[in-house]
Every structure is written in structure tokens, then in C-alpha cells.
Amino acid sequence: MTQDPSGTMMFKLVLIGDGAVGKTSVRRKYLGKGFISSHIATIGVDFAQKYMQVDGTTVRLVIWDLAGQTGFERVRRHYYQGCSALVLVYDITNRESFDNMSRWLVESFKYAGEIPPTAILANKVDLRTSNDSSKFVLPEEGQAFAKMFTEKLGIPSVFFETSAKNGENIQESFSTLTRMMIAEDIKRRGKK
Ligand code: G3D
Ligand code: MG
């Protein structure tokens, strides 16, 4: 956490997960129409911000999103550096994207040096109504992953099934994650 010139708490969030799981769509749905987005072409990153009120406190969230799946080492380092939260997204219709979650966490640890509070989003839940749903990743599986993550590694995490298409649980995910970041910040400052 840093503070902007007006003293508002500012948090950096990074979106991670396989390609096409809906990271950019989740961010767009959360921010709504007319949000301000900037692009840093040299490192292939988009970022956008939103002011958010939680429990009477205003915070500024800066949400980073990798444009394309760029692999450059120096890009990765810059992307993760100083982040206060991870938004790890998988697609319930794509089991491989669920299986790859731990790889993303390993990468985050490698570059950020630690894993911050994490929201695990099981996206595209609107597609579960189709007849073909037996292959889809079940909510219990995502929940179990989040529970293991928190219990084994001691990292605060939250799990939601979301839809960037109809907006299901998008606001809730970011509100919960923001509360977790604030709590983590208070805890860390208490330790200093
Ligand atoms: P990424 O940023 O993780 O690579 P995108 O993923 O946000 O670009 O989304 C990839 C595709 O999935 C897009 O479709 C997008 O519309 C779709 N998508 C994202 N979220 C959802 C969701 O919750 N439900 C459904 N049904 N589709 C979703 P296209 O066709 O544009 O490639
Ligand atoms: Mg994207």
C-alpha cells in the first residue's frame, strides 16, 4: 500500500491467469463504462483505476492487466512488483486453466517475493446452464483450492464464481478483496 498526494490509500492489484479466461472482461465489468485506462507499450501493460468506498474508507485501486501473453522477464518483474493483491482467474469451462493456477502463484511468488491477499475467480459461470456442464470445474473444486491455499500457506484468499458477462459476483469480489488488503495492511503495520 502507498498513499497518493491526497492521503488516500492506494493499492495495486494484478490480474493473472491463462489467456482467454476473462481477465480483461472482469476488469472492464468491474470498472464500468468510462473508466480511464492507460497503456504502457514498452512493457505491454494496461492499467486502470477506480476509487472505492469500503466501510467508510475511500481507497484507490490501480488494476494492472497484461496486454497479451508476454513472456519477458523484465516485464514480469515490473508487473508483480509492489502489488497488494492478486486476482487469479480461471474459466470453469476450461479445466486446464484451473490446473494451471498453482503455476501462476509460483510465478507471482518468484517476482513479487511474497504472495499477497488473493481473489480466486471461477469465471464464465453463466455458461454452466448448458447441457455440457459435466466437464466443467465444480464450485467445490475451486473452493477446496482456495481453502488449501489459505490453510497451507497462510495467505488470505477468497473464492467467487463470477461472470464478466452478466456481472455476477464481480463487485462482491473486489469489495471483499479490498477489505482483505486493508486488513493485511493494518496487520503489517502493526508488526513494524
Ligand atoms: P483474457 O483477458 O483473460 O485473455 P478476455 O480474456 O477478457 O479477453 O476474454 C476472452 C473471451 O471470453 C472473450 O470472448 C470474452 O468475451 C469471453 N468472456 C470473458 N468473460 C466471460 C464470461 O464471464 N462469460 C462468458 N460467456 N464469456 C466471457 P471473445 O469471443 O471476444 O474472444
Ligand atoms: Mg486480456
PDB file of N, CA, C and O in Angstrom, residues 2-36:
ATOM      1  N   THR A   2       0.488   2.223  -0.797  1.00  0.00           N
ATOM      2  CA  THR A   2       1.139   3.527  -0.734  1.00  0.00           C
ATOM      3  C   THR A   2       0.021   4.551  -0.577  1.00  0.00           C
ATOM      4  O   THR A   2      -1.146   4.206  -0.630  1.00  0.00           O
ATOM      5  N   GLN A   3       0.392   5.787  -0.371  1.00  0.00           N
ATOM      6  CA  GLN A   3      -0.634   6.818  -0.294  1.00  0.00           C
ATOM      7  C   GLN A   3      -0.427   7.797  -1.421  1.00  0.00           C
ATOM      8  O   GLN A   3       0.698   8.121  -1.772  1.00  0.00           O
ATOM      9  N   ASP A   4      -1.537   8.240  -2.008  1.00  0.00           N
ATOM     10  CA  ASP A   4      -1.398   9.234  -3.069  1.00  0.00           C
ATOM     11  C   ASP A   4      -1.280  10.617  -2.413  1.00  0.00           C
ATOM     12  O   ASP A   4      -1.370  10.741  -1.189  1.00  0.00           O
ATOM     13  N   PRO A   5      -1.039  11.697  -3.191  1.00  0.00           N
ATOM     14  CA  PRO A   5      -0.778  13.005  -2.584  1.00  0.00           C
ATOM     15  C   PRO A   5      -1.907  13.493  -1.656  1.00  0.00           C
ATOM     16  O   PRO A   5      -1.663  14.241  -0.721  1.00  0.00           O
ATOM     17  N   SER A   6      -3.131  13.046  -1.877  1.00  0.00           N
ATOM     18  CA  SER A   6      -4.230  13.494  -1.015  1.00  0.00           C
ATOM     19  C   SER A   6      -4.354  12.633   0.246  1.00  0.00           C
ATOM     20  O   SER A   6      -5.235  12.854   1.066  1.00  0.00           O
ATOM     21  N   GLY A   7      -3.469  11.643   0.386  1.00  0.00           N
ATOM     22  CA  GLY A   7      -3.518  10.796   1.580  1.00  0.00           C
ATOM     23  C   GLY A   7      -4.412   9.579   1.436  1.00  0.00           C
ATOM     24  O   GLY A   7      -4.590   8.812   2.375  1.00  0.00           O
ATOM     25  N   THR A   8      -4.981   9.389   0.251  1.00  0.00           N
ATOM     26  CA  THR A   8      -5.845   8.220   0.015  1.00  0.00           C
ATOM     27  C   THR A   8      -4.988   6.958  -0.107  1.00  0.00           C
ATOM     28  O   THR A   8      -3.958   6.981  -0.777  1.00  0.00           O
ATOM     29  N   MET A   9      -5.439   5.891   0.521  1.00  0.00           N
ATOM     30  CA  MET A   9      -4.720   4.620   0.403  1.00  0.00           C
ATOM     31  C   MET A   9      -4.797   4.135  -1.032  1.00  0.00           C
ATOM     32  O   MET A   9      -5.863   4.155  -1.639  1.00  0.00           O
ATOM     33  N   MET A  10      -3.665   3.697  -1.550  1.00  0.00           N
ATOM     34  CA  MET A  10      -3.636   3.259  -2.948  1.00  0.00           C
ATOM     35  C   MET A  10      -3.100   1.833  -3.008  1.00  0.00           C
ATOM     36  O   MET A  10      -2.062   1.543  -2.427  1.00  0.00           O
ATOM     37  N   PHE A  11      -3.830   0.972  -3.683  1.00  0.00           N
ATOM     38  CA  PHE A  11      -3.435  -0.429  -3.786  1.00  0.00           C
ATOM     39  C   PHE A  11      -3.255  -0.832  -5.244  1.00  0.00           C
ATOM     40  O   PHE A  11      -4.063  -0.458  -6.096  1.00  0.00           O
ATOM     41  N   LYS A  12      -2.233  -1.622  -5.468  1.00  0.00           N
ATOM     42  CA  LYS A  12      -2.006  -2.175  -6.807  1.00  0.00           C
ATOM     43  C   LYS A  12      -2.510  -3.619  -6.833  1.00  0.00           C
ATOM     44  O   LYS A  12      -2.106  -4.441  -6.017  1.00  0.00           O
ATOM     45  N   LEU A  13      -3.366  -3.909  -7.785  1.00  0.00           N
ATOM     46  CA  LEU A  13      -3.889  -5.270  -7.972  1.00  0.00           C
ATOM     47  C   LEU A  13      -3.416  -5.774  -9.327  1.00  0.00           C
ATOM     48  O   LEU A  13      -3.438  -5.012 -10.304  1.00  0.00           O
ATOM     49  N   VAL A  14      -3.025  -7.021  -9.404  1.00  0.00           N
ATOM     50  CA  VAL A  14      -2.653  -7.557 -10.713  1.00  0.00           C
ATOM     51  C   VAL A  14      -3.543  -8.739 -11.091  1.00  0.00           C
ATOM     52  O   VAL A  14      -3.858  -9.586 -10.266  1.00  0.00           O
ATOM     53  N   LEU A  15      -3.955  -8.736 -12.340  1.00  0.00           N
ATOM     54  CA  LEU A  15      -4.777  -9.822 -12.879  1.00  0.00           C
ATOM     55  C   LEU A  15      -3.855 -10.891 -13.444  1.00  0.00           C
ATOM     56  O   LEU A  15      -2.955 -10.578 -14.234  1.00  0.00           O
ATOM     57  N   ILE A  16      -4.086 -12.141 -13.034  1.00  0.00           N
ATOM     58  CA  ILE A  16      -3.286 -13.240 -13.579  1.00  0.00           C
ATOM     59  C   ILE A  16      -4.193 -14.424 -13.922  1.00  0.00           C
ATOM     60  O   ILE A  16      -5.317 -14.523 -13.442  1.00  0.00           O
ATOM     61  N   GLY A  17      -3.660 -15.312 -14.719  1.00  0.00           N
ATOM     62  CA  GLY A  17      -4.415 -16.490 -15.166  1.00  0.00           C
ATOM     63  C   GLY A  17      -4.164 -16.703 -16.651  1.00  0.00           C
ATOM     64  O   GLY A  17      -3.644 -15.813 -17.337  1.00  0.00           O
ATOM     65  N   ASP A  18      -4.547 -17.889 -17.118  1.00  0.00           N
ATOM     66  CA  ASP A  18      -4.319 -18.235 -18.528  1.00  0.00           C
ATOM     67  C   ASP A  18      -5.001 -17.245 -19.483  1.00  0.00           C
ATOM     68  O   ASP A  18      -5.898 -16.509 -19.082  1.00  0.00           O
ATOM     69  N   GLY A  19      -4.592 -17.299 -20.745  1.00  0.00           N
ATOM     70  CA  GLY A  19      -5.205 -16.456 -21.770  1.00  0.00           C
ATOM     71  C   GLY A  19      -6.662 -16.840 -21.986  1.00  0.00           C
ATOM     72  O   GLY A  19      -7.025 -18.013 -21.860  1.00  0.00           O
ATOM     73  N   ALA A  20      -7.483 -15.840 -22.265  1.00  0.00           N
ATOM     74  CA  ALA A  20      -8.898 -16.033 -22.648  1.00  0.00           C
ATOM     75  C   ALA A  20      -9.828 -16.505 -21.521  1.00  0.00           C
ATOM     76  O   ALA A  20     -10.970 -16.869 -21.775  1.00  0.00           O
ATOM     77  N   VAL A  21      -9.333 -16.483 -20.274  1.00  0.00           N
ATOM     78  CA  VAL A  21     -10.216 -16.872 -19.163  1.00  0.00           C
ATOM     79  C   VAL A  21     -11.185 -15.749 -18.785  1.00  0.00           C
ATOM     80  O   VAL A  21     -12.178 -15.986 -18.089  1.00  0.00           O
ATOM     81  N   GLY A  22     -10.856 -14.518 -19.227  1.00  0.00           N
ATOM     82  CA  GLY A  22     -11.760 -13.390 -18.974  1.00  0.00           C
ATOM     83  C   GLY A  22     -11.200 -12.298 -18.081  1.00  0.00           C
ATOM     84  O   GLY A  22     -11.961 -11.493 -17.547  1.00  0.00           O
ATOM     85  N   LYS A  23      -9.879 -12.223 -17.951  1.00  0.00           N
ATOM     86  CA  LYS A  23      -9.260 -11.211 -17.070  1.00  0.00           C
ATOM     87  C   LYS A  23      -9.645  -9.788 -17.483  1.00  0.00           C
ATOM     88  O   LYS A  23     -10.095  -8.991 -16.666  1.00  0.00           O
ATOM     89  N   THR A  24      -9.451  -9.493 -18.753  1.00  0.00           N
ATOM     90  CA  THR A  24      -9.742  -8.134 -19.246  1.00  0.00           C
ATOM     91  C   THR A  24     -11.237  -7.840 -19.121  1.00  0.00           C
ATOM     92  O   THR A  24     -11.636  -6.732 -18.760  1.00  0.00           O
ATOM     93  N   SER A  25     -12.056  -8.845 -19.353  1.00  0.00           N
ATOM     94  CA  SER A  25     -13.517  -8.669 -19.257  1.00  0.00           C
ATOM     95  C   SER A  25     -13.951  -8.419 -17.814  1.00  0.00           C
ATOM     96  O   SER A  25     -14.833  -7.599 -17.562  1.00  0.00           O
ATOM     97  N   VAL A  26     -13.333  -9.131 -16.875  1.00  0.00           N
ATOM     98  CA  VAL A  26     -13.646  -8.939 -15.451  1.00  0.00           C
ATOM     99  C   VAL A  26     -13.320  -7.503 -15.054  1.00  0.00           C
ATOM    100  O   VAL A  26     -14.112  -6.816 -14.414  1.00  0.00           O
ATOM    101  N   ARG A  27     -12.165  -7.067 -15.465  1.00  0.00           N
ATOM    102  CA  ARG A  27     -11.752  -5.708 -15.114  1.00  0.00           C
ATOM    103  C   ARG A  27     -12.706  -4.683 -15.728  1.00  0.00           C
ATOM    104  O   ARG A  27     -13.131  -3.739 -15.073  1.00  0.00           O
ATOM    105  N   ARG A  28     -13.050  -4.890 -16.966  1.00  0.00           N
ATOM    106  CA  ARG A  28     -13.940  -3.951 -17.666  1.00  0.00           C
ATOM    107  C   ARG A  28     -15.309  -3.916 -16.986  1.00  0.00           C
ATOM    108  O   ARG A  28     -15.887  -2.862 -16.779  1.00  0.00           O
ATOM    109  N   LYS A  29     -15.811  -5.090 -16.622  1.00  0.00           N
ATOM    110  CA  LYS A  29     -17.122  -5.157 -15.968  1.00  0.00           C
ATOM    111  C   LYS A  29     -17.072  -4.459 -14.612  1.00  0.00           C
ATOM    112  O   LYS A  29     -17.996  -3.728 -14.244  1.00  0.00           O
ATOM    113  N   TYR A  30     -16.008  -4.666 -13.898  1.00  0.00           N
ATOM    114  CA  TYR A  30     -15.885  -4.050 -12.578  1.00  0.00           C
ATOM    115  C   TYR A  30     -15.816  -2.529 -12.683  1.00  0.00           C
ATOM    116  O   TYR A  30     -16.448  -1.803 -11.919  1.00  0.00           O
ATOM    117  N   LEU A  31     -15.043  -2.052 -13.621  1.00  0.00           N
ATOM    118  CA  LEU A  31     -14.825  -0.606 -13.714  1.00  0.00           C
ATOM    119  C   LEU A  31     -16.000   0.128 -14.342  1.00  0.00           C
ATOM    120  O   LEU A  31     -16.188   1.313 -14.109  1.00  0.00           O
ATOM    121  N   GLY A  32     -16.806  -0.570 -15.117  1.00  0.00           N
ATOM    122  CA  GLY A  32     -17.959   0.054 -15.756  1.00  0.00           C
ATOM    123  C   GLY A  32     -17.546   0.932 -16.924  1.00  0.00           C
ATOM    124  O   GLY A  32     -16.372   0.949 -17.323  1.00  0.00           O
ATOM    125  N   LYS A  33     -18.517   1.642 -17.441  1.00  0.00           N
ATOM    126  CA  LYS A  33     -18.244   2.477 -18.620  1.00  0.00           C
ATOM    127  C   LYS A  33     -17.460   3.730 -18.232  1.00  0.00           C
ATOM    128  O   LYS A  33     -17.597   4.235 -17.146  1.00  0.00           O
ATOM    129  N   GLY A  34     -16.659   4.194 -19.139  1.00  0.00           N
ATOM    130  CA  GLY A  34     -15.995   5.484 -18.952  1.00  0.00           C
ATOM    131  C   GLY A  34     -14.796   5.461 -18.023  1.00  0.00           C
ATOM    132  O   GLY A  34     -14.353   6.497 -17.567  1.00  0.00           O
ATOM    133  N   PHE A  35     -14.275   4.287 -17.739  1.00  0.00           N
ATOM    134  CA  PHE A  35     -13.085   4.282 -16.881  1.00  0.00           C
ATOM    135  C   PHE A  35     -11.855   4.725 -17.653  1.00  0.00           C
ATOM    136  O   PHE A  35     -11.812   4.658 -18.875  1.00  0.00           O
ATOM    137  N   ILE A  36     -10.875   5.209 -16.911  1.00  0.00           N
ATOM    138  CA  ILE A  36      -9.661   5.701 -17.558  1.00  0.00           C
ATOM    139  C   ILE A  36      -8.620   4.597 -17.560  1.00  0.00           C
ATOM    140  O   ILE A  36      -8.282   4.048 -16.524  1.00  0.00           O
TER     141      ILE A  36
END
